[in-house]
Coordinates of C-alpha atoms in Angstrom, one line a residue:
X1 CA 8.9 -22.5 3.2
X2 CA 11.9 -23.5 5.2
X3 CA 14.3 -23.1 2.3
X4 CA 13.1 -19.5 1.6
X5 CA 13.0 -18.7 5.4
X6 CA 16.6 -19.8 5.9
X7 CA 17.8 -17.9 2.9
X8 CA 16.2 -14.8 4.2
X9 CA 17.5 -15.4 7.7
X10 CA 21.0 -15.7 6.2
X11 CA 20.6 -12.6 4.1
X12 CA 19.6 -10.6 7.2
X13 CA 22.6 -12.2 9.1
X14 CA 20.5 -13.5 12.0
X15 CA 23.1 -16.2 12.9
X16 CA 25.9 -16.7 15.4
X17 CA 29.0 -14.6 14.6
X18 CA 31.4 -15.9 17.3
X19 CA 32.3 -19.4 16.1
X20 CA 31.5 -20.7 19.7
X21 CA 29.3 -23.7 20.6
X22 CA 25.7 -22.8 21.6
X23 CA 23.1 -25.1 22.9
X24 CA 20.2 -26.1 20.6
X25 CA 17.7 -24.6 23.0
X26 CA 19.5 -21.2 23.0
X27 CA 19.8 -21.3 19.2
X28 CA 16.1 -21.9 18.9
X29 CA 15.2 -19.1 21.3
X30 CA 17.3 -16.6 19.2
X31 CA 15.6 -17.8 16.1
X32 CA 12.2 -17.1 17.6
X33 CA 13.3 -13.6 18.7
X34 CA 14.3 -12.7 15.2
X35 CA 11.4 -14.4 13.4
X36 CA 9.2 -11.3 13.2
X37 CA 11.8 -9.4 11.2
X38 CA 12.6 -12.4 9.0
X39 CA 8.9 -13.0 8.3
X40 CA 8.4 -9.3 7.5
X41 CA 11.0 -9.4 4.7
X42 CA 10.0 -12.9 3.5
X43 CA 6.4 -11.8 3.0
X44 CA 7.5 -8.7 1.2
X45 CA 9.8 -10.6 -1.2
X46 CA 7.5 -13.6 -1.6
X47 CA 3.9 -12.8 -0.7
X48 CA 2.6 -16.2 -1.6
X49 CA 4.5 -17.8 1.3
X50 CA 2.2 -16.1 3.8
X51 CA -0.7 -18.4 2.7
X52 CA 1.5 -21.4 3.6
X53 CA 2.5 -19.8 6.9
X54 CA -1.2 -19.1 7.8
X55 CA -2.1 -22.7 6.9
X56 CA 0.7 -24.1 9.2
X57 CA -0.6 -22.0 12.1
X58 CA -4.0 -23.8 12.0
X59 CA -2.5 -27.1 13.2
X60 CA -3.0 -28.0 16.8
X61 CA 0.2 -27.4 18.9
X62 CA 2.5 -26.7 15.9
X63 CA 6.2 -27.2 16.6
X64 CA 7.6 -23.8 15.7
X65 CA 11.1 -25.3 15.4
X66 CA 10.0 -26.6 12.0
X67 CA 9.2 -23.1 10.9
X68 CA 12.1 -21.0 11.9
X69 CA 14.6 -23.6 13.3
X70 CA 17.6 -22.2 15.0
X71 CA 20.5 -19.8 14.6
X72 CA 23.5 -21.3 12.7
X73 CA 27.2 -20.3 12.9
X74 CA 28.3 -17.8 10.2
X75 CA 31.9 -17.8 9.2
X76 CA 33.0 -14.1 9.4
X77 CA 35.6 -14.7 6.7
X78 CA 32.9 -15.3 4.2
X79 CA 31.7 -11.7 4.4
X80 CA 28.6 -10.7 6.3
X81 CA 25.5 -9.0 5.1
X82 CA 25.7 -5.3 5.5
X83 CA 23.6 -3.5 8.1
X84 CA 21.4 -2.0 5.4
X85 CA 20.0 -5.5 4.6
X86 CA 18.8 -6.0 8.2
X87 CA 17.1 -2.6 8.1
X88 CA 15.1 -3.8 5.1
X89 CA 13.4 -6.3 7.4
X90 CA 11.5 -3.4 9.0
X91 CA 10.8 -1.6 5.7
X92 CA 7.0 -1.7 6.3
X93 CA 6.8 -1.4 10.1
X94 CA 9.2 1.6 10.0
X95 CA 6.7 3.5 7.8
X96 CA 9.0 4.2 4.9
X97 CA 8.9 7.9 5.4
X98 CA 11.1 9.9 3.1
X99 CA 10.8 12.9 5.4
X100 CA 12.4 11.3 8.4
X101 CA 14.2 13.6 10.9
X102 CA 17.8 14.3 9.9
X103 CA 19.1 14.8 13.5
X104 CA 18.0 13.6 17.0
X105 CA 18.9 14.5 20.6
X106 CA 17.8 13.1 23.9
X107 CA 15.8 15.3 26.3
X108 CA 15.3 15.1 30.0
X109 CA 12.5 12.8 31.1
X110 CA 9.1 14.3 32.1
X111 CA 6.4 12.7 34.2
X112 CA 3.4 14.5 32.7
X113 CA 2.7 16.6 29.6
X114 CA -0.2 18.7 28.4
X115 CA -1.4 18.6 24.8
X116 CA -2.0 22.2 23.6
X117 CA -4.2 23.1 20.6
X118 CA -2.6 25.2 17.9
X119 CA -4.4 28.5 17.4
X120 CA -4.3 28.9 13.6
X121 CA -6.0 32.3 13.7
X122 CA -3.5 33.8 16.1
X123 CA -0.7 32.5 13.9
X124 CA -2.2 34.1 10.8
X125 CA -2.8 37.5 12.6
X126 CA 0.8 37.6 14.0
X127 CA 2.8 40.7 13.0
X128 CA 6.3 40.1 11.9
X129 CA 8.9 41.8 14.2
X130 CA 12.5 42.6 13.7
X131 CA 14.9 42.3 16.6
X132 CA 17.9 44.7 16.3
X133 CA 19.6 43.1 19.3
X134 CA 20.7 39.8 17.8
X135 CA 20.2 37.7 20.9
X136 CA 17.9 34.7 20.3
X137 CA 16.1 33.0 23.2
X138 CA 14.0 29.8 23.4
X139 CA 10.7 29.7 25.3
X140 CA 7.9 27.2 25.8
X141 CA 5.5 27.2 22.9
X142 CA 1.8 27.5 23.8
X143 CA 0.3 27.0 20.3
X144 CA -0.1 30.7 19.3
X145 CA 1.9 33.5 17.5
X146 CA 4.8 31.5 16.1
X147 CA 4.7 29.4 13.0
X148 CA 6.2 25.9 13.1
X149 CA 9.6 25.7 11.3
X150 CA 11.0 22.4 10.0
X151 CA 14.6 23.5 9.5
X152 CA 17.4 21.5 11.2
X153 CA 19.0 23.7 13.9
X154 CA 19.0 21.2 16.8
X155 CA 22.8 21.3 17.5
X156 CA 22.8 25.1 17.9
X157 CA 19.8 25.0 20.2
X158 CA 20.7 22.0 22.3
X159 CA 22.0 23.8 25.4
X160 CA 19.1 26.2 25.5
X161 CA 16.6 23.4 25.1
X162 CA 17.8 21.7 28.2
X163 CA 16.6 24.6 30.3
X164 CA 13.0 24.3 29.1
X165 CA 10.3 22.4 31.1
X166 CA 8.8 20.8 28.0
X167 CA 5.4 20.4 29.8
X168 CA 3.4 21.4 26.8
X169 CA 3.2 19.6 23.4
X170 CA 1.3 20.3 20.2
X171 CA 0.4 18.1 17.2
X172 CA 0.8 19.7 13.8
X173 CA 0.7 18.5 10.2
X174 CA 4.0 20.0 9.2
X175 CA 7.0 17.8 8.4
X176 CA 10.0 18.0 10.8
X177 CA 13.7 17.6 10.2
X178 CA 14.9 17.3 13.8
X179 CA 13.8 15.2 16.7
X180 CA 14.2 16.1 20.4
X181 CA 13.2 12.9 22.2
X182 CA 12.0 12.8 25.8
X183 CA 10.4 10.2 28.0
X184 CA 6.9 11.1 29.1
X185 CA 4.1 9.5 31.1
X186 CA 2.8 6.6 28.9
X187 CA -0.8 7.9 28.4
X188 CA 0.5 11.1 26.9
X189 CA 0.9 9.1 23.7
X190 CA -2.6 7.7 23.6
X191 CA -3.7 8.2 20.0
X192 CA -5.9 11.2 19.4
X193 CA -8.9 10.0 17.6
X194 CA -10.9 13.3 17.5
X195 CA -14.6 13.9 17.7
X196 CA -16.8 13.0 14.8
X197 CA -18.8 15.7 13.0
X198 CA -21.9 16.0 15.1
X199 CA -24.8 16.5 12.7
X200 CA -23.5 15.0 9.4
X201 CA -24.6 11.6 8.1
X202 CA -22.0 8.9 8.4
X203 CA -21.6 5.1 7.8
X204 CA -19.8 2.7 10.1
X205 CA -17.1 0.4 8.7
X206 CA -15.0 -2.3 10.4
X207 CA -11.2 -2.1 10.5
X208 CA -8.7 -4.9 10.7
X209 CA -6.4 -5.1 13.7
X210 CA -3.5 -7.2 12.6
X211 CA -2.0 -7.5 16.1
X212 CA -5.2 -8.9 17.5
X213 CA -6.1 -10.8 14.3
X214 CA -9.6 -9.6 14.4
X215 CA -11.9 -6.8 13.1
X216 CA -12.7 -3.8 15.2
X217 CA -16.5 -3.6 14.7
X218 CA -17.9 -0.2 13.6
X219 CA -14.5 1.3 14.2
X220 CA -14.4 4.0 11.4
X221 CA -16.9 6.6 10.4
X222 CA -17.2 7.5 6.7
X223 CA -18.9 10.8 5.9
X224 CA -20.2 10.7 2.3
X225 CA -20.6 14.1 0.6
X226 CA -21.1 15.7 -2.8
X227 CA -18.5 17.8 -4.4
X228 CA -20.0 21.2 -4.8
X229 CA -17.2 23.6 -5.8
X230 CA -17.2 24.4 -9.5
X231 CA -14.1 25.4 -11.5
X232 CA -15.0 25.7 -15.2
X233 CA -11.8 27.5 -16.0
X234 CA -9.7 24.6 -14.7
X235 CA -11.7 22.2 -16.9
X236 CA -11.3 24.3 -20.1
X237 CA -7.6 24.8 -19.4
X238 CA -7.1 21.0 -18.9
X239 CA -8.9 20.0 -22.1
X240 CA -7.1 22.7 -24.1
X241 CA -3.7 21.8 -22.9
X242 CA -4.2 18.1 -23.3
X243 CA -6.1 18.1 -26.6
X244 CA -3.5 16.0 -28.4
X245 CA -3.4 13.5 -25.5
X246 CA -7.2 13.2 -25.5
X247 CA -7.2 12.5 -29.3
X248 CA -4.6 9.8 -28.9
X249 CA -6.5 8.2 -26.1
X250 CA -9.7 8.3 -28.1
X251 CA -8.0 6.7 -31.1
X252 CA -6.5 3.9 -29.0
X253 CA -9.7 3.1 -27.2
X254 CA -11.9 3.3 -30.4
X255 CA -10.0 0.4 -31.9
X256 CA -11.1 -1.9 -29.1
X257 CA -14.3 -0.3 -27.8
X258 CA -15.8 0.2 -31.2
X259 CA -15.3 -3.4 -32.2
X260 CA -18.5 -4.9 -33.6
X261 CA -19.9 -8.4 -33.4
X262 CA -22.2 -10.2 -35.9
X263 CA -25.7 -11.5 -35.3
X264 CA -26.7 -14.0 -38.0
X265 CA -30.1 -15.2 -39.1
X266 CA -31.8 -11.8 -38.7
X267 CA -35.0 -10.5 -40.5
X268 CA -33.1 -7.4 -41.4
X269 CA -29.5 -6.2 -41.2
X270 CA -26.5 -4.6 -42.9
X271 CA -25.6 -7.5 -45.3
X272 CA -26.8 -10.8 -46.7
X273 CA -26.0 -14.0 -44.7
X274 CA -24.6 -16.1 -47.5
X275 CA -24.8 -19.3 -45.4
X276 CA -28.5 -18.8 -45.1
X277 CA -28.9 -18.2 -48.8
X278 CA -27.2 -21.5 -49.6
X279 CA -29.4 -23.2 -46.9
X280 CA -32.6 -21.7 -48.4
X281 CA -31.6 -22.8 -51.9
X282 CA -31.3 -26.4 -50.5
X283 CA -34.7 -26.1 -48.8
X284 CA -36.3 -24.9 -52.1
X285 CA -34.8 -27.8 -54.0
X286 CA -36.3 -30.1 -51.3
X287 CA -39.7 -28.6 -51.7
X288 CA -39.7 -26.8 -48.4
X289 CA -40.4 -23.2 -47.5
X290 CA -37.2 -21.1 -47.1
X291 CA -36.5 -19.0 -44.0
X292 CA -36.8 -15.2 -44.1
X293 CA -33.9 -14.8 -41.7
X294 CA -31.2 -14.1 -44.3
X295 CA -29.5 -11.0 -42.9
X296 CA -26.5 -10.2 -40.7
X297 CA -26.6 -7.4 -38.2
X298 CA -23.4 -5.6 -37.1
X299 CA -23.7 -4.5 -33.4
X300 CA -21.3 -2.9 -31.0
X301 CA -19.8 -5.3 -28.5
X302 CA -21.3 -4.9 -25.0
X303 CA -18.3 -4.3 -22.7
X304 CA -20.3 -4.8 -19.5
X305 CA -17.8 -2.9 -17.3
X306 CA -18.3 -0.5 -14.4
X307 CA -15.3 1.5 -13.1
X308 CA -15.0 3.6 -10.0
X309 CA -12.1 6.1 -10.1
X310 CA -11.0 6.7 -6.5
X311 CA -8.8 9.8 -6.0
X312 CA -6.5 10.3 -3.0
X313 CA -7.2 13.9 -1.8
X314 CA -4.9 13.8 1.2
X315 CA -2.2 16.4 1.8
X316 CA 0.4 14.1 0.4
X317 CA -1.0 15.0 -3.1
X318 CA -0.2 18.6 -2.4
X319 CA 3.5 17.7 -3.1
X320 CA 5.2 18.6 -6.3
X321 CA 7.1 16.6 -8.9
X322 CA 9.0 17.9 -12.0
X323 CA 5.7 17.8 -13.9
X324 CA 3.7 19.8 -11.3
X325 CA 1.5 19.2 -8.2
X326 CA 0.5 15.6 -7.8
X327 CA -3.2 16.4 -7.2
X328 CA -3.3 18.6 -10.4
X329 CA -1.8 15.7 -12.4
X330 CA -4.5 13.4 -10.8
X331 CA -7.3 15.8 -11.7
X332 CA -6.0 16.3 -15.3
X333 CA -5.7 12.6 -15.8
X334 CA -9.2 12.0 -14.6
X335 CA -10.7 14.7 -16.8
X336 CA -8.8 13.4 -19.9
X337 CA -9.8 9.8 -19.2
X338 CA -13.5 10.7 -18.5
X339 CA -13.7 12.7 -21.7
X340 CA -13.0 9.6 -23.7
X341 CA -15.0 7.2 -21.5
X342 CA -18.1 9.4 -22.0
X343 CA -17.9 9.1 -25.8
X344 CA -18.1 5.3 -25.6
X345 CA -21.0 5.2 -23.2
X346 CA -18.9 3.6 -20.5
X347 CA -20.3 3.4 -16.9
X348 CA -18.0 5.1 -14.5
X349 CA -18.1 7.0 -11.2
X350 CA -15.5 9.5 -9.8
X351 CA -14.9 9.8 -6.0
X352 CA -12.2 11.1 -3.7
X353 CA -11.2 10.5 -0.1
X354 CA -9.1 11.9 2.8
X355 CA -9.2 11.4 6.6
X356 CA -8.4 12.9 9.9
X357 CA -8.6 10.0 12.4
X358 CA -10.9 7.0 12.2
X359 CA -13.9 9.2 13.3
X360 CA -13.5 11.6 10.4
X361 CA -13.1 9.8 7.1
X362 CA -14.3 12.0 4.3
X363 CA -15.6 10.5 1.0
X364 CA -16.6 12.9 -1.7
X365 CA -18.6 12.0 -4.8
X366 CA -17.8 14.0 -8.0
X367 CA -19.8 11.9 -10.6
X368 CA -22.3 9.0 -10.0
X369 CA -22.6 6.0 -12.4
X370 CA -26.0 7.3 -13.7
X371 CA -25.0 10.9 -13.8
X372 CA -23.8 12.5 -17.1
X373 CA -20.2 13.6 -17.4
X374 CA -21.4 16.9 -18.8
X375 CA -23.1 17.7 -15.5
X376 CA -20.2 16.7 -13.3
X377 CA -17.1 17.6 -15.2
X378 CA -16.8 21.1 -13.7
X379 CA -16.5 19.7 -10.2
X380 CA -13.1 18.0 -10.7
X381 CA -11.1 21.2 -10.8
X382 CA -12.6 22.3 -7.4
X383 CA -11.1 19.4 -5.5
X384 CA -8.4 20.4 -3.0
X385 CA -6.1 18.4 -0.7
X386 CA -6.9 17.9 3.0
X387 CA -6.1 15.5 5.8
X388 CA -4.5 12.1 5.7
X389 CA -4.6 8.8 3.8
X390 CA -6.8 6.2 5.7
X391 CA -7.3 4.0 2.6
X392 CA -9.2 1.1 4.2
X393 CA -12.5 2.8 5.0
X394 CA -12.4 4.5 1.5
X395 CA -12.0 1.2 -0.3
X396 CA -14.8 -0.4 1.8
X397 CA -17.2 2.4 1.0
X398 CA -16.2 2.3 -2.7
X399 CA -16.8 -1.4 -2.7
X400 CA -20.3 -0.9 -1.3
X401 CA -21.0 1.6 -4.1
X402 CA -19.7 -0.7 -6.8
X403 CA -21.6 -3.7 -5.4
X404 CA -24.8 -2.1 -6.6
X405 CA -23.7 -2.3 -10.2
X406 CA -24.9 -5.2 -12.4
X407 CA -21.9 -5.2 -14.7
X408 CA -20.0 -8.4 -15.1
X409 CA -16.6 -6.6 -14.7
X410 CA -16.4 -4.2 -11.7
X411 CA -13.2 -2.4 -11.0
X412 CA -11.9 0.3 -8.5
X413 CA -9.0 2.3 -9.9
X414 CA -7.2 3.9 -7.0
X415 CA -5.0 6.9 -7.7
X416 CA -2.7 7.3 -4.7
X417 CA 0.8 6.8 -3.4
X418 CA -0.7 3.9 -1.5
X419 CA 1.1 4.8 1.7
X420 CA -1.3 4.5 4.7
X421 CA -1.2 7.2 7.4
X422 CA -3.6 9.1 9.6
X423 CA -3.6 11.4 12.6
X424 CA -4.2 8.5 14.9
X425 CA -2.6 5.0 14.5
X426 CA -2.7 3.9 10.8
X427 CA 1.0 3.9 9.8
X428 CA 3.2 0.9 9.0
X429 CA 2.1 -2.7 9.2
X430 CA -1.3 -1.8 10.8
X431 CA -2.5 0.2 7.9
X432 CA -0.9 -2.1 5.3
X433 CA -2.8 -5.1 6.7
X434 CA -6.1 -3.3 7.0
X435 CA -5.8 -2.3 3.3
X436 CA -5.0 -5.8 2.3
X437 CA -8.1 -7.1 4.2
X438 CA -10.2 -4.4 2.4
X439 CA -8.9 -5.7 -1.0
X440 CA -9.7 -9.3 -0.1
X441 CA -13.2 -8.3 1.1
X442 CA -13.8 -6.6 -2.3
X443 CA -12.6 -9.8 -4.2
X444 CA -15.2 -11.9 -2.3
X445 CA -17.8 -9.7 -4.0
X446 CA -16.0 -10.1 -7.4
X447 CA -14.9 -6.5 -7.3
X448 CA -11.3 -5.9 -8.1
X449 CA -8.9 -3.1 -7.3
X450 CA -6.0 -1.7 -9.4
X451 CA -3.7 1.0 -8.1
X452 CA -1.7 3.6 -10.0
X453 CA 1.0 5.2 -7.9
X454 CA 3.6 7.9 -8.5
X455 CA 5.6 7.3 -5.3
X456 CA 8.8 5.3 -6.0
X457 CA 9.0 3.8 -2.5
X458 CA 5.5 2.3 -3.1
X459 CA 7.2 -0.8 -4.5
X460 CA 7.9 -1.9 -1.0
X461 CA 4.4 -2.0 0.3
X462 CA 2.0 -2.1 -2.7
X463 CA 2.6 -5.9 -3.5
X464 CA 1.6 -6.8 0.0
X465 CA -1.6 -4.7 0.0
X466 CA -2.9 -5.3 -3.6
X467 CA -1.0 -8.3 -5.0
X468 CA 1.8 -8.5 -7.6
X469 CA -0.2 -7.7 -10.7
X470 CA -2.7 -5.3 -9.3
X471 CA -0.7 -2.1 -9.3
X472 CA 1.6 0.0 -11.5
X473 CA 4.2 2.5 -10.3
X474 CA 4.7 5.3 -12.8
X475 CA 8.2 6.7 -13.4
X476 CA 6.7 10.0 -14.3
X477 CA 3.4 11.5 -13.1
X478 CA 2.6 12.7 -16.6
X479 CA 2.2 9.1 -17.7
X480 CA -1.0 8.8 -15.6
X481 CA -3.6 9.5 -18.3
X482 CA -2.0 7.0 -20.7
X483 CA -1.8 4.4 -17.9
X484 CA -5.5 4.8 -17.2
X485 CA -6.3 4.3 -20.9
X486 CA -4.1 1.2 -21.1
X487 CA -5.6 -0.4 -18.1
X488 CA -9.1 0.1 -19.4
X489 CA -8.1 -1.5 -22.7
X490 CA -6.7 -4.4 -20.8
X491 CA -9.9 -5.2 -18.9
X492 CA -12.0 -4.6 -22.0
X493 CA -10.2 -7.4 -23.7

């Protein structure tokens, strides 16, 4: 642990740069100050070391100096690690957002702000106006009339923005490309958790708080529902457009799933058991009665697998790649995969999830384990993106569903970019650690989770959440159907 820790500390350049003498006590204090960032990167690069670290923390009065030691002197002539390496230490806690603001300015401080709701209807009903006098002005936004615009024009508006009171704020789902930062009264930033749906049935689930190292009991509300929108046209189009892919998947899976096993010493069967014929001849020669069990039966191997396909239905799946919209690629992959699974009498369930705060975690069922695919297949096309990606509660509910299955092998296949986020606090290390706990909870029940992700940056946080061999990042979204088939063949064997 010390060797790896010191190597990471050196890589991040957390050492003295001035070639001066520093006391041992001061050097140890600096090492403790930088330890969080070093540990963050260390556990990303080498997840197995966290178990060692956790074990060391259990000792009474551990001497932390043995863990992170002290700052050493770095010779500037040897070439220092670039600033980018230090930034990697916060790769999880900084949320890894590709849509980070491109410019930022400081605003005057405010003592108190009001949170204003956005009137979506007023925005939709707004009539476009053309101003012939080309004089633009800036005014306080009260949540109506104007649509939010993410373009970067902060430099041009800086002088005018300084004249605004900035007493009102709104929260929207749209990405931004500029940031106008202002100091407000602290409780203006208390997370908005929203009100739960009043009459709908829900199930409570715990959530892990990594800062407190404890579960928050009954913290999240999951609202199970049935998918009810039918889109037969989408289904037919998907099957028609992917007919070749479905045939290829069927052919690959047939080689493994259709394998047969022999049952010897049967009263009837497909062929004669020659070993029994020889044995019976010997029995006759010895004057004994021969056995009538002289046949071999060929039977299909029992795979004994239950799979729950869990689809990310958050707004992040509304994004587009070169191959099309991410959610459409998810839906098409699920349809193709299910078409083949149904032919081989495999047990599978299809669910989806999204969220809008811990009090509103939606979990929609498309097909149950005991439901025929023919009855459910028209529902997949009707799924639409909404909300955010609070993965922990969805995994816990999926685990509860799969725990009822009697199969020997039970798997959840998560189709998502894997990046945790929600309208209230769920970004960064908090969400990552909660998902990791949900995965460990499932393993305790002998339920395993495999993630298929399209997001390239997922490589930074998926190992921490799911484990090194429990995910696959696809270079192209179009590879998703094949990846599903390959994974199923892997667990079948």
